[in-house]
Short mmCIF file of N, CA and C in Angstrom, two decimals:
data_model
loop_
_atom_site.label_atom_id
_atom_site.label_comp_id
_atom_site.label_asym_id
_atom_site.label_seq_id
_atom_site.Cartn_x
_atom_site.Cartn_y
_atom_site.Cartn_z
N UNK K 13 -4.15 -12.09 5.47
CA UNK K 13 -4.25 -11.80 4.06
C UNK K 13 -4.09 -10.30 3.85
N UNK K 14 -3.43 -9.95 2.77
CA UNK K 14 -3.24 -8.55 2.41
C UNK K 14 -3.96 -8.30 1.09
N UNK K 15 -4.71 -7.22 1.06
CA UNK K 15 -5.43 -6.82 -0.15
C UNK K 15 -5.07 -5.38 -0.48
N UNK K 16 -5.35 -4.99 -1.70
CA UNK K 16 -5.24 -3.60 -2.14
C UNK K 16 -6.54 -3.26 -2.84
N UNK K 17 -7.08 -2.09 -2.53
CA UNK K 17 -8.31 -1.67 -3.19
C UNK K 17 -8.47 -0.16 -3.12
N UNK K 18 -9.35 0.34 -3.96
CA UNK K 18 -9.65 1.77 -3.96
C UNK K 18 -10.37 2.12 -2.67
N UNK K 19 -10.02 3.26 -2.11
CA UNK K 19 -10.58 3.63 -0.81
C UNK K 19 -12.09 3.85 -0.84
N UNK K 20 -12.67 4.04 -2.03
CA UNK K 20 -14.11 4.23 -2.14
C UNK K 20 -14.87 2.91 -2.32
N UNK K 21 -14.15 1.80 -2.52
CA UNK K 21 -14.81 0.50 -2.64
C UNK K 21 -15.46 0.15 -1.30
N UNK K 22 -16.56 -0.57 -1.35
CA UNK K 22 -17.25 -0.93 -0.10
C UNK K 22 -16.38 -1.75 0.83
N UNK K 23 -16.62 -1.58 2.10
CA UNK K 23 -15.94 -2.37 3.12
C UNK K 23 -16.45 -3.80 3.04
N UNK K 24 -15.52 -4.76 3.12
CA UNK K 24 -15.87 -6.18 3.12
C UNK K 24 -15.45 -6.78 4.46
N UNK K 25 -16.07 -7.87 4.81
CA UNK K 25 -15.81 -8.49 6.12
C UNK K 25 -14.36 -8.93 6.28
N UNK K 26 -13.66 -9.24 5.18
CA UNK K 26 -12.27 -9.67 5.29
C UNK K 26 -11.26 -8.56 5.02
N UNK K 27 -11.70 -7.30 5.07
CA UNK K 27 -10.76 -6.19 4.88
C UNK K 27 -9.79 -6.06 6.05
N UNK K 28 -10.22 -6.40 7.23
CA UNK K 28 -9.35 -6.21 8.39
C UNK K 28 -9.07 -4.74 8.60
N UNK K 29 -7.83 -4.42 8.92
CA UNK K 29 -7.43 -3.03 9.09
C UNK K 29 -7.34 -2.40 7.71
N UNK K 30 -8.04 -1.29 7.52
CA UNK K 30 -8.03 -0.57 6.25
C UNK K 30 -7.06 0.60 6.38
N UNK K 31 -5.93 0.52 5.64
CA UNK K 31 -4.85 1.49 5.79
C UNK K 31 -4.63 2.29 4.51
N UNK K 32 -4.73 3.60 4.64
CA UNK K 32 -4.45 4.54 3.55
C UNK K 32 -2.95 4.63 3.38
N UNK K 33 -2.43 4.35 2.16
CA UNK K 33 -0.98 4.33 1.94
C UNK K 33 -0.52 5.25 0.81
N UNK K 34 -1.34 6.19 0.41
CA UNK K 34 -0.90 7.19 -0.55
C UNK K 34 0.00 8.18 0.19
N UNK K 35 0.98 8.78 -0.49
CA UNK K 35 1.88 9.71 0.19
C UNK K 35 1.28 11.11 0.41
N UNK K 36 -0.01 11.19 0.35
CA UNK K 36 -0.72 12.43 0.62
C UNK K 36 -1.76 12.15 1.70
N UNK K 37 -2.22 13.18 2.33
CA UNK K 37 -3.19 13.00 3.41
C UNK K 37 -4.58 12.65 2.92
N UNK K 38 -5.46 12.49 3.87
CA UNK K 38 -6.86 12.16 3.62
C UNK K 38 -7.67 12.96 4.63
N UNK K 39 -8.72 13.62 4.17
CA UNK K 39 -9.51 14.42 5.09
C UNK K 39 -10.21 13.53 6.11
N UNK K 40 -10.48 14.09 7.26
CA UNK K 40 -11.15 13.35 8.34
C UNK K 40 -12.52 12.84 7.87
N UNK K 41 -13.24 13.67 7.11
CA UNK K 41 -14.56 13.25 6.61
C UNK K 41 -14.45 12.02 5.71
N UNK K 42 -13.49 12.03 4.77
CA UNK K 42 -13.31 10.87 3.88
C UNK K 42 -12.83 9.66 4.67
N UNK K 43 -11.96 9.90 5.64
CA UNK K 43 -11.47 8.81 6.47
C UNK K 43 -12.63 8.09 7.15
N UNK K 44 -13.53 8.85 7.72
CA UNK K 44 -14.68 8.25 8.40
C UNK K 44 -15.65 7.62 7.40
N UNK K 45 -15.96 8.33 6.33
CA UNK K 45 -16.93 7.86 5.35
C UNK K 45 -16.47 6.57 4.68
N UNK K 46 -15.17 6.43 4.45
CA UNK K 46 -14.64 5.24 3.77
C UNK K 46 -14.09 4.20 4.74
N UNK K 47 -14.35 4.38 6.02
CA UNK K 47 -13.93 3.43 7.05
C UNK K 47 -12.43 3.14 6.99
N UNK K 48 -11.64 4.19 6.93
CA UNK K 48 -10.18 4.05 6.94
C UNK K 48 -9.73 4.02 8.40
N UNK K 49 -9.07 2.92 8.79
CA UNK K 49 -8.63 2.77 10.18
C UNK K 49 -7.29 3.43 10.46
N UNK K 50 -6.39 3.42 9.48
CA UNK K 50 -5.04 3.94 9.66
C UNK K 50 -4.66 4.82 8.48
N UNK K 51 -4.02 5.93 8.77
CA UNK K 51 -3.46 6.81 7.74
C UNK K 51 -1.95 6.60 7.80
N UNK K 52 -1.38 5.94 6.78
CA UNK K 52 0.04 5.58 6.78
C UNK K 52 0.77 6.06 5.53
N UNK K 53 0.78 7.37 5.27
CA UNK K 53 1.48 7.84 4.09
C UNK K 53 2.99 7.56 4.14
N UNK K 54 3.53 7.28 5.32
CA UNK K 54 4.95 6.97 5.42
C UNK K 54 5.29 5.65 4.74
N UNK K 55 4.29 4.79 4.53
CA UNK K 55 4.53 3.54 3.82
C UNK K 55 4.32 3.68 2.32
N UNK K 56 3.77 4.80 1.90
CA UNK K 56 3.60 5.05 0.48
C UNK K 56 4.93 5.42 -0.15
N UNK K 57 4.98 5.48 -1.46
CA UNK K 57 6.24 5.84 -2.12
C UNK K 57 6.62 7.29 -1.81
N UNK K 58 7.91 7.61 -1.94
CA UNK K 58 8.31 9.00 -1.78
C UNK K 58 7.51 9.88 -2.74
N UNK K 59 7.22 11.07 -2.32
CA UNK K 59 6.36 11.98 -3.11
C UNK K 59 6.87 12.14 -4.55
N UNK K 60 8.18 12.31 -4.71
CA UNK K 60 8.74 12.48 -6.06
C UNK K 60 8.50 11.28 -6.95
N UNK K 61 8.67 10.08 -6.39
CA UNK K 61 8.42 8.86 -7.16
C UNK K 61 6.94 8.72 -7.48
N UNK K 62 6.10 9.04 -6.53
CA UNK K 62 4.66 8.98 -6.73
C UNK K 62 4.24 9.94 -7.86
N UNK K 63 4.80 11.16 -7.86
CA UNK K 63 4.49 12.13 -8.91
C UNK K 63 5.03 11.67 -10.26
N UNK K 64 6.24 11.07 -10.25
CA UNK K 64 6.81 10.55 -11.49
C UNK K 64 5.87 9.49 -12.08
N UNK K 65 5.38 8.58 -11.25
CA UNK K 65 4.48 7.54 -11.73
C UNK K 65 3.18 8.12 -12.26
N UNK K 66 2.67 9.16 -11.61
CA UNK K 66 1.44 9.81 -12.11
C UNK K 66 1.66 10.38 -13.51
N UNK K 67 2.88 10.84 -13.78
CA UNK K 67 3.19 11.38 -15.11
C UNK K 67 3.56 10.29 -16.11
N UNK K 68 3.87 9.09 -15.64
CA UNK K 68 4.27 7.96 -16.49
C UNK K 68 3.46 6.71 -16.11
N UNK K 69 2.15 6.74 -16.30
CA UNK K 69 1.31 5.63 -15.82
C UNK K 69 1.57 4.30 -16.50
N UNK K 70 2.23 4.29 -17.64
CA UNK K 70 2.53 3.02 -18.32
C UNK K 70 3.84 2.41 -17.84
N UNK K 71 4.48 3.02 -16.87
CA UNK K 71 5.77 2.56 -16.37
C UNK K 71 5.65 1.90 -14.99
N UNK K 72 4.60 1.10 -14.81
CA UNK K 72 4.37 0.49 -13.50
C UNK K 72 5.55 -0.36 -13.04
N UNK K 73 6.12 -1.16 -13.90
CA UNK K 73 7.23 -2.04 -13.49
C UNK K 73 8.42 -1.23 -13.00
N UNK K 74 8.72 -0.12 -13.67
CA UNK K 74 9.80 0.76 -13.21
C UNK K 74 9.45 1.37 -11.86
N UNK K 75 8.23 1.87 -11.74
CA UNK K 75 7.77 2.43 -10.48
C UNK K 75 7.85 1.40 -9.37
N UNK K 76 7.33 0.22 -9.63
CA UNK K 76 7.31 -0.85 -8.63
C UNK K 76 8.72 -1.20 -8.17
N UNK K 77 9.64 -1.33 -9.11
CA UNK K 77 11.02 -1.66 -8.77
C UNK K 77 11.67 -0.58 -7.91
N UNK K 78 11.48 0.66 -8.29
CA UNK K 78 12.06 1.76 -7.52
C UNK K 78 11.42 1.85 -6.14
N UNK K 79 10.14 1.66 -6.06
CA UNK K 79 9.42 1.70 -4.78
C UNK K 79 9.88 0.55 -3.88
N UNK K 80 9.99 -0.63 -4.44
CA UNK K 80 10.43 -1.79 -3.66
C UNK K 80 11.86 -1.60 -3.14
N UNK K 81 12.74 -1.03 -3.96
CA UNK K 81 14.10 -0.76 -3.49
C UNK K 81 14.08 0.24 -2.34
N UNK K 82 13.23 1.27 -2.45
CA UNK K 82 13.10 2.26 -1.38
C UNK K 82 12.56 1.60 -0.10
N UNK K 83 11.56 0.75 -0.24
CA UNK K 83 11.02 0.05 0.93
C UNK K 83 12.06 -0.86 1.58
N UNK K 84 12.84 -1.55 0.75
CA UNK K 84 13.85 -2.48 1.26
C UNK K 84 14.91 -1.78 2.09
N UNK K 85 15.28 -0.60 1.67
CA UNK K 85 16.37 0.12 2.33
C UNK K 85 15.90 1.12 3.38
N UNK K 86 14.60 1.31 3.48
CA UNK K 86 14.07 2.35 4.35
C UNK K 86 13.97 1.98 5.81
N UNK K 87 13.69 2.96 6.63
CA UNK K 87 13.62 2.75 8.08
C UNK K 87 12.41 1.95 8.54
N UNK K 88 11.44 1.74 7.66
CA UNK K 88 10.21 1.04 8.06
C UNK K 88 10.26 -0.45 7.71
N UNK K 89 11.40 -0.92 7.28
CA UNK K 89 11.54 -2.34 6.91
C UNK K 89 11.10 -3.27 8.06
N UNK K 90 11.51 -3.03 9.32
CA UNK K 90 11.05 -3.91 10.39
C UNK K 90 9.53 -3.92 10.54
N UNK K 91 8.89 -2.79 10.38
CA UNK K 91 7.43 -2.73 10.46
C UNK K 91 6.79 -3.49 9.30
N UNK K 92 7.37 -3.38 8.12
CA UNK K 92 6.86 -4.10 6.96
C UNK K 92 7.01 -5.61 7.15
N UNK K 93 8.13 -6.02 7.74
CA UNK K 93 8.32 -7.44 8.02
C UNK K 93 7.28 -7.93 9.04
N UNK K 94 6.95 -7.10 10.00
CA UNK K 94 5.92 -7.47 10.98
C UNK K 94 4.56 -7.60 10.30
N UNK K 95 4.24 -6.70 9.39
CA UNK K 95 2.99 -6.81 8.64
C UNK K 95 2.98 -8.11 7.85
N UNK K 96 4.11 -8.46 7.24
CA UNK K 96 4.21 -9.70 6.46
C UNK K 96 3.97 -10.92 7.36
N UNK K 97 4.58 -10.94 8.53
CA UNK K 97 4.38 -12.07 9.45
C UNK K 97 2.92 -12.12 9.92
N UNK K 98 2.36 -10.97 10.23
CA UNK K 98 0.98 -10.92 10.71
C UNK K 98 -0.03 -11.27 9.63
N UNK K 99 0.37 -11.15 8.36
CA UNK K 99 -0.58 -11.43 7.27
C UNK K 99 -1.01 -12.89 7.22
N UNK K 100 -0.31 -13.76 7.92
CA UNK K 100 -0.70 -15.17 7.98
C UNK K 100 -1.96 -15.36 8.83
N UNK K 101 -2.17 -14.45 9.78
CA UNK K 101 -3.28 -14.62 10.72
C UNK K 101 -4.23 -13.42 10.80
N UNK K 102 -3.85 -12.30 10.21
CA UNK K 102 -4.68 -11.09 10.28
C UNK K 102 -4.83 -10.49 8.89
N UNK K 103 -5.91 -9.77 8.71
CA UNK K 103 -6.19 -9.15 7.42
C UNK K 103 -5.84 -7.66 7.45
N UNK K 104 -5.30 -7.18 6.34
CA UNK K 104 -5.05 -5.76 6.16
C UNK K 104 -5.36 -5.42 4.70
N UNK K 105 -5.94 -4.26 4.50
CA UNK K 105 -6.24 -3.78 3.16
C UNK K 105 -5.57 -2.44 2.97
N UNK K 106 -4.67 -2.37 1.98
CA UNK K 106 -4.02 -1.11 1.64
C UNK K 106 -4.92 -0.36 0.67
N UNK K 107 -5.18 0.88 0.98
CA UNK K 107 -6.12 1.68 0.19
C UNK K 107 -5.39 2.71 -0.66
N UNK K 108 -5.88 2.88 -1.89
CA UNK K 108 -5.30 3.84 -2.84
C UNK K 108 -6.40 4.68 -3.45
N UNK K 109 -6.00 5.72 -4.19
CA UNK K 109 -6.95 6.60 -4.86
C UNK K 109 -6.83 6.54 -6.38
N UNK K 110 -6.05 5.62 -6.90
CA UNK K 110 -5.79 5.54 -8.33
C UNK K 110 -7.01 5.06 -9.11
N UNK K 111 -7.06 5.47 -10.37
CA UNK K 111 -8.10 4.98 -11.27
C UNK K 111 -7.76 3.58 -11.80
N UNK K 112 -6.51 3.16 -11.67
CA UNK K 112 -6.05 1.86 -12.16
C UNK K 112 -5.98 0.89 -10.98
N UNK K 113 -6.86 -0.10 -10.98
CA UNK K 113 -6.96 -1.05 -9.87
C UNK K 113 -5.74 -1.96 -9.76
N UNK K 114 -4.99 -2.14 -10.84
CA UNK K 114 -3.87 -3.07 -10.83
C UNK K 114 -2.50 -2.42 -10.75
N UNK K 115 -2.43 -1.14 -11.01
CA UNK K 115 -1.14 -0.44 -11.07
C UNK K 115 -1.20 0.82 -10.22
N UNK K 116 -0.88 0.67 -8.94
CA UNK K 116 -0.96 1.78 -8.00
C UNK K 116 -0.05 1.48 -6.81
N UNK K 117 0.10 2.44 -5.93
CA UNK K 117 1.05 2.24 -4.82
C UNK K 117 0.55 1.20 -3.83
N UNK K 118 -0.75 1.05 -3.62
CA UNK K 118 -1.26 0.04 -2.69
C UNK K 118 -0.97 -1.36 -3.23
N UNK K 119 -1.14 -1.57 -4.51
CA UNK K 119 -0.85 -2.87 -5.11
C UNK K 119 0.64 -3.16 -5.04
N UNK K 120 1.46 -2.17 -5.32
CA UNK K 120 2.91 -2.37 -5.23
C UNK K 120 3.33 -2.70 -3.80
N UNK K 121 2.73 -2.04 -2.82
CA UNK K 121 3.04 -2.34 -1.42
C UNK K 121 2.56 -3.74 -1.05
N UNK K 122 1.38 -4.10 -1.51
CA UNK K 122 0.86 -5.46 -1.27
C UNK K 122 1.82 -6.50 -1.84
N UNK K 123 2.34 -6.26 -3.03
CA UNK K 123 3.28 -7.19 -3.66
C UNK K 123 4.58 -7.28 -2.85
N UNK K 124 5.03 -6.16 -2.32
CA UNK K 124 6.23 -6.15 -1.50
C UNK K 124 6.02 -6.99 -0.23
N UNK K 125 4.88 -6.80 0.41
CA UNK K 125 4.55 -7.56 1.62
C UNK K 125 4.47 -9.05 1.29
N UNK K 126 3.88 -9.40 0.15
CA UNK K 126 3.79 -10.80 -0.25
C UNK K 126 5.18 -11.41 -0.44
N UNK K 127 6.10 -10.65 -1.01
CA UNK K 127 7.47 -11.13 -1.19
C UNK K 127 8.15 -11.34 0.17
N UNK K 128 7.92 -10.42 1.10
CA UNK K 128 8.47 -10.59 2.45
C UNK K 128 7.87 -11.82 3.13
N UNK K 129 6.55 -11.99 2.99
CA UNK K 129 5.87 -13.11 3.64
C UNK K 129 6.37 -14.45 3.09
N UNK K 130 6.74 -14.47 1.82
CA UNK K 130 7.22 -15.71 1.22
C UNK K 130 8.56 -16.15 1.83
N UNK K 131 9.27 -15.22 2.44
CA UNK K 131 10.58 -15.55 3.00
C UNK K 131 10.56 -15.68 4.53
N UNK K 132 9.37 -15.70 5.10
CA UNK K 132 9.28 -15.86 6.56
C UNK K 132 8.13 -16.81 6.89
N UNK K 133 8.04 -17.14 8.15
CA UNK K 133 6.93 -17.98 8.60
C UNK K 133 6.19 -17.23 9.70
N UNK K 134 4.97 -17.63 10.01
CA UNK K 134 4.23 -16.92 11.04
C UNK K 134 4.89 -17.01 12.41
N UNK K 135 5.79 -17.96 12.59
CA UNK K 135 6.44 -18.15 13.88
C UNK K 135 7.71 -17.33 14.04
N UNK K 136 8.16 -16.66 12.98
CA UNK K 136 9.40 -15.85 13.05
C UNK K 136 9.28 -14.74 14.06
#
C-alpha cells in the first residue's frame, strides 16, 4: 500500500518505509524526530515546477499533469515501476511538508504509483 501524509503526522503501524519526497532537503534532526527512513528528493518534482505550484496552489491538476509527464519520461521510471510492483506486498508512505493534505507532491507521486500499479501485477 502507498500512502501520502505530512511528515509531522504520527507514525502508524502501516506506514512501512517513510520516504521524504519534497525536492528540498530535510535536516537530520527532523529526519530522526519524524521517523523518516529515506530522503528521496530525486523523486519529487523538479524544483522549478515545485516553486511554480507553490505560487499557484489552485492549479493542482496542472501541476499533477506536468509532474506525471516528468516522472514518465525521467530516469527513475524503472525505480517507480518497482515501487508500484512492491506496493502489492509492502507499505510505503510518501512524506510532504505542504499545508494542503490533498494537493501536494507526495499525493501526486502516490497517484502516479497507483496508475503504474494498475497496469502491472505483483508477479511482473
